[in-house]
Short mmCIF file of C-alpha atoms in Angstrom, two decimals:
data_model
loop_
_atom_site.label_atom_id
_atom_site.label_comp_id
_atom_site.label_asym_id
_atom_site.label_seq_id
_atom_site.Cartn_x
_atom_site.Cartn_y
_atom_site.Cartn_z
CA GLN A 13 -19.75 -0.45 0.46
CA VAL A 14 -16.08 -0.66 1.36
CA GLN A 15 -14.02 2.36 0.40
CA LEU A 16 -10.30 2.99 0.69
CA GLN A 17 -8.67 6.40 0.83
CA GLU A 18 -4.96 7.15 0.76
CA SER A 19 -3.57 10.13 2.61
CA GLY A 20 -0.17 11.60 3.21
CA PRO A 21 2.26 14.16 1.86
CA GLY A 22 2.49 14.45 -1.87
CA LEU A 23 6.06 15.70 -1.70
CA VAL A 24 8.92 13.91 0.02
CA LYS A 25 12.53 14.99 0.17
CA LEU A 26 15.29 12.81 -1.17
CA SER A 27 16.59 10.24 1.35
CA GLN A 28 13.71 10.85 3.75
CA THR A 29 10.90 8.48 4.68
CA LEU A 30 7.63 8.40 2.82
CA SER A 31 4.62 7.70 4.99
CA LEU A 32 1.15 7.05 3.61
CA THR A 33 -2.00 5.96 5.38
CA CYS A 34 -4.96 4.11 3.92
CA THR A 35 -8.27 4.53 5.71
CA VAL A 36 -10.85 1.80 5.20
CA SER A 37 -14.48 2.76 5.57
CA GLY A 38 -17.56 0.58 5.34
CA GLY A 39 -15.65 -2.42 6.59
CA SER A 40 -13.01 -3.68 8.99
CA ILE A 41 -9.35 -4.38 8.31
CA LEU A 42 -9.86 -7.45 10.49
CA ARG A 43 -12.18 -8.91 7.85
CA ASN A 44 -11.23 -12.52 7.26
CA ALA A 45 -9.04 -13.38 4.26
CA SER A 46 -8.00 -9.78 3.68
CA TYR A 47 -4.59 -8.64 2.53
CA TRP A 48 -4.39 -4.88 2.78
CA THR A 49 -1.96 -3.97 0.09
CA TRP A 50 0.19 -1.15 -1.18
CA ILE A 51 0.83 -0.89 -4.90
CA ARG A 52 2.53 1.84 -6.84
CA GLN A 53 2.80 2.94 -10.43
CA PRO A 54 5.77 5.06 -11.51
CA PRO A 55 5.17 7.34 -14.48
CA GLY A 56 5.07 5.40 -17.71
CA LYS A 57 5.44 2.05 -15.96
CA GLY A 58 3.25 -0.76 -14.77
CA LEU A 59 1.86 -1.53 -11.36
CA GLU A 60 4.31 -2.69 -8.71
CA TRP A 61 3.16 -4.68 -5.70
CA MET A 62 4.98 -3.35 -2.64
CA GLY A 63 3.61 -5.33 0.26
CA ALA A 64 0.63 -6.18 2.37
CA ILE A 65 -0.60 -6.71 5.89
CA ALA A 66 -3.07 -9.50 6.44
CA ASP A 67 -6.10 -9.55 8.70
CA SER A 68 -3.95 -11.68 11.01
CA GLY A 69 -1.36 -8.94 11.23
CA SER A 70 1.24 -10.84 9.22
CA THR A 71 3.18 -8.71 6.78
CA TYR A 72 4.52 -9.50 3.33
CA TYR A 73 6.96 -7.42 1.32
CA SER A 74 8.34 -7.27 -2.16
CA PRO A 75 11.87 -8.65 -2.03
CA SER A 76 13.15 -5.65 -3.95
CA LEU A 77 11.71 -3.19 -1.42
CA LYS A 78 11.80 -5.23 1.77
CA SER A 79 14.82 -3.50 3.27
CA ARG A 80 13.12 -0.09 3.01
CA THR A 81 9.44 -0.92 3.55
CA SER A 82 7.30 -1.26 6.62
CA ILE A 83 3.54 -1.77 6.73
CA SER A 84 1.63 -1.42 9.98
CA ARG A 85 -1.98 -1.07 11.01
CA ASP A 86 -4.29 0.69 13.43
CA THR A 87 -7.19 -1.67 13.97
CA ALA A 88 -9.11 0.79 16.13
CA ASN A 89 -9.36 3.19 13.21
CA ASP A 90 -9.31 0.69 10.33
CA GLN A 91 -6.15 2.17 8.88
CA PHE A 92 -2.95 0.72 7.55
CA THR A 93 0.23 2.62 6.89
CA LEU A 94 3.13 2.37 4.48
CA GLN A 95 6.57 3.64 5.34
CA LEU A 96 9.26 3.68 2.68
CA SER A 97 12.65 4.86 3.84
CA SER A 98 15.56 6.43 2.00
CA VAL A 99 13.48 7.55 -0.95
CA THR A 100 15.07 8.25 -4.31
CA PRO A 101 13.63 9.82 -7.48
CA GLU A 102 12.72 6.28 -8.59
CA ASP A 103 10.16 6.16 -5.77
CA ALA A 104 8.08 8.91 -7.37
CA ALA A 105 4.82 7.26 -8.32
CA VAL A 106 1.10 7.08 -7.80
CA TYR A 107 0.58 5.00 -4.68
CA PHE A 108 -2.55 2.91 -4.29
CA CYS A 109 -3.95 0.96 -1.40
CA ALA A 110 -6.15 -2.00 -2.12
CA ARG A 111 -7.67 -5.13 -0.62
CA ALA A 112 -6.62 -8.49 -1.95
CA TYR A 113 -8.78 -11.49 -1.05
CA GLY A 114 -7.09 -14.39 -2.73
CA TYR A 115 -5.24 -15.80 -5.71
CA SER A 116 -6.13 -17.07 -9.13
CA GLY A 117 -3.12 -19.03 -10.24
CA SER A 118 -0.23 -16.66 -9.71
CA TYR A 119 -2.39 -13.56 -9.80
CA LEU A 120 -3.68 -11.69 -6.79
CA LEU A 121 -7.37 -10.88 -6.75
CA PHE A 122 -8.38 -7.40 -5.67
CA ASP A 123 -11.84 -6.09 -4.99
CA TYR A 124 -11.39 -2.65 -3.48
CA TRP A 125 -8.97 0.11 -4.42
CA GLY A 126 -8.22 3.60 -3.30
CA GLN A 127 -8.13 6.34 -5.90
CA GLY A 128 -4.36 6.67 -5.61
CA THR A 129 -2.15 9.49 -4.44
CA GLN A 130 0.72 11.07 -6.31
CA VAL A 131 4.06 11.21 -4.55
CA THR A 132 6.89 13.36 -5.86
CA VAL A 133 10.46 13.18 -4.59
CA SER A 134 12.32 16.49 -4.33
CA SER A 135 16.03 17.08 -3.99
#
């Protein structure tokens, strides 16, 4: 059974860089047709796709966050990491990692999710 677990500081100071790691257990991040994804949900809002790193190592970012986002991976430890720079109060959210495996129409298909981690931005 594949499991994903987010880790990282729950409190980040304004203008600093948020860094979160997702650890994958029960499977490999090199698994074919995998897009290891970061998604967030601000309070009272819907889910926002932030970006992904594929099993090939290719990265994909939301256009609205691309200038501040970096996703990398550690294949030896089956981890992938999100870095979001220059955080503002609008970046406060629950951050989820997940595995996408394909599309149905214009919708991404996900099969595994982490439980999510709350991030607060302090001034």
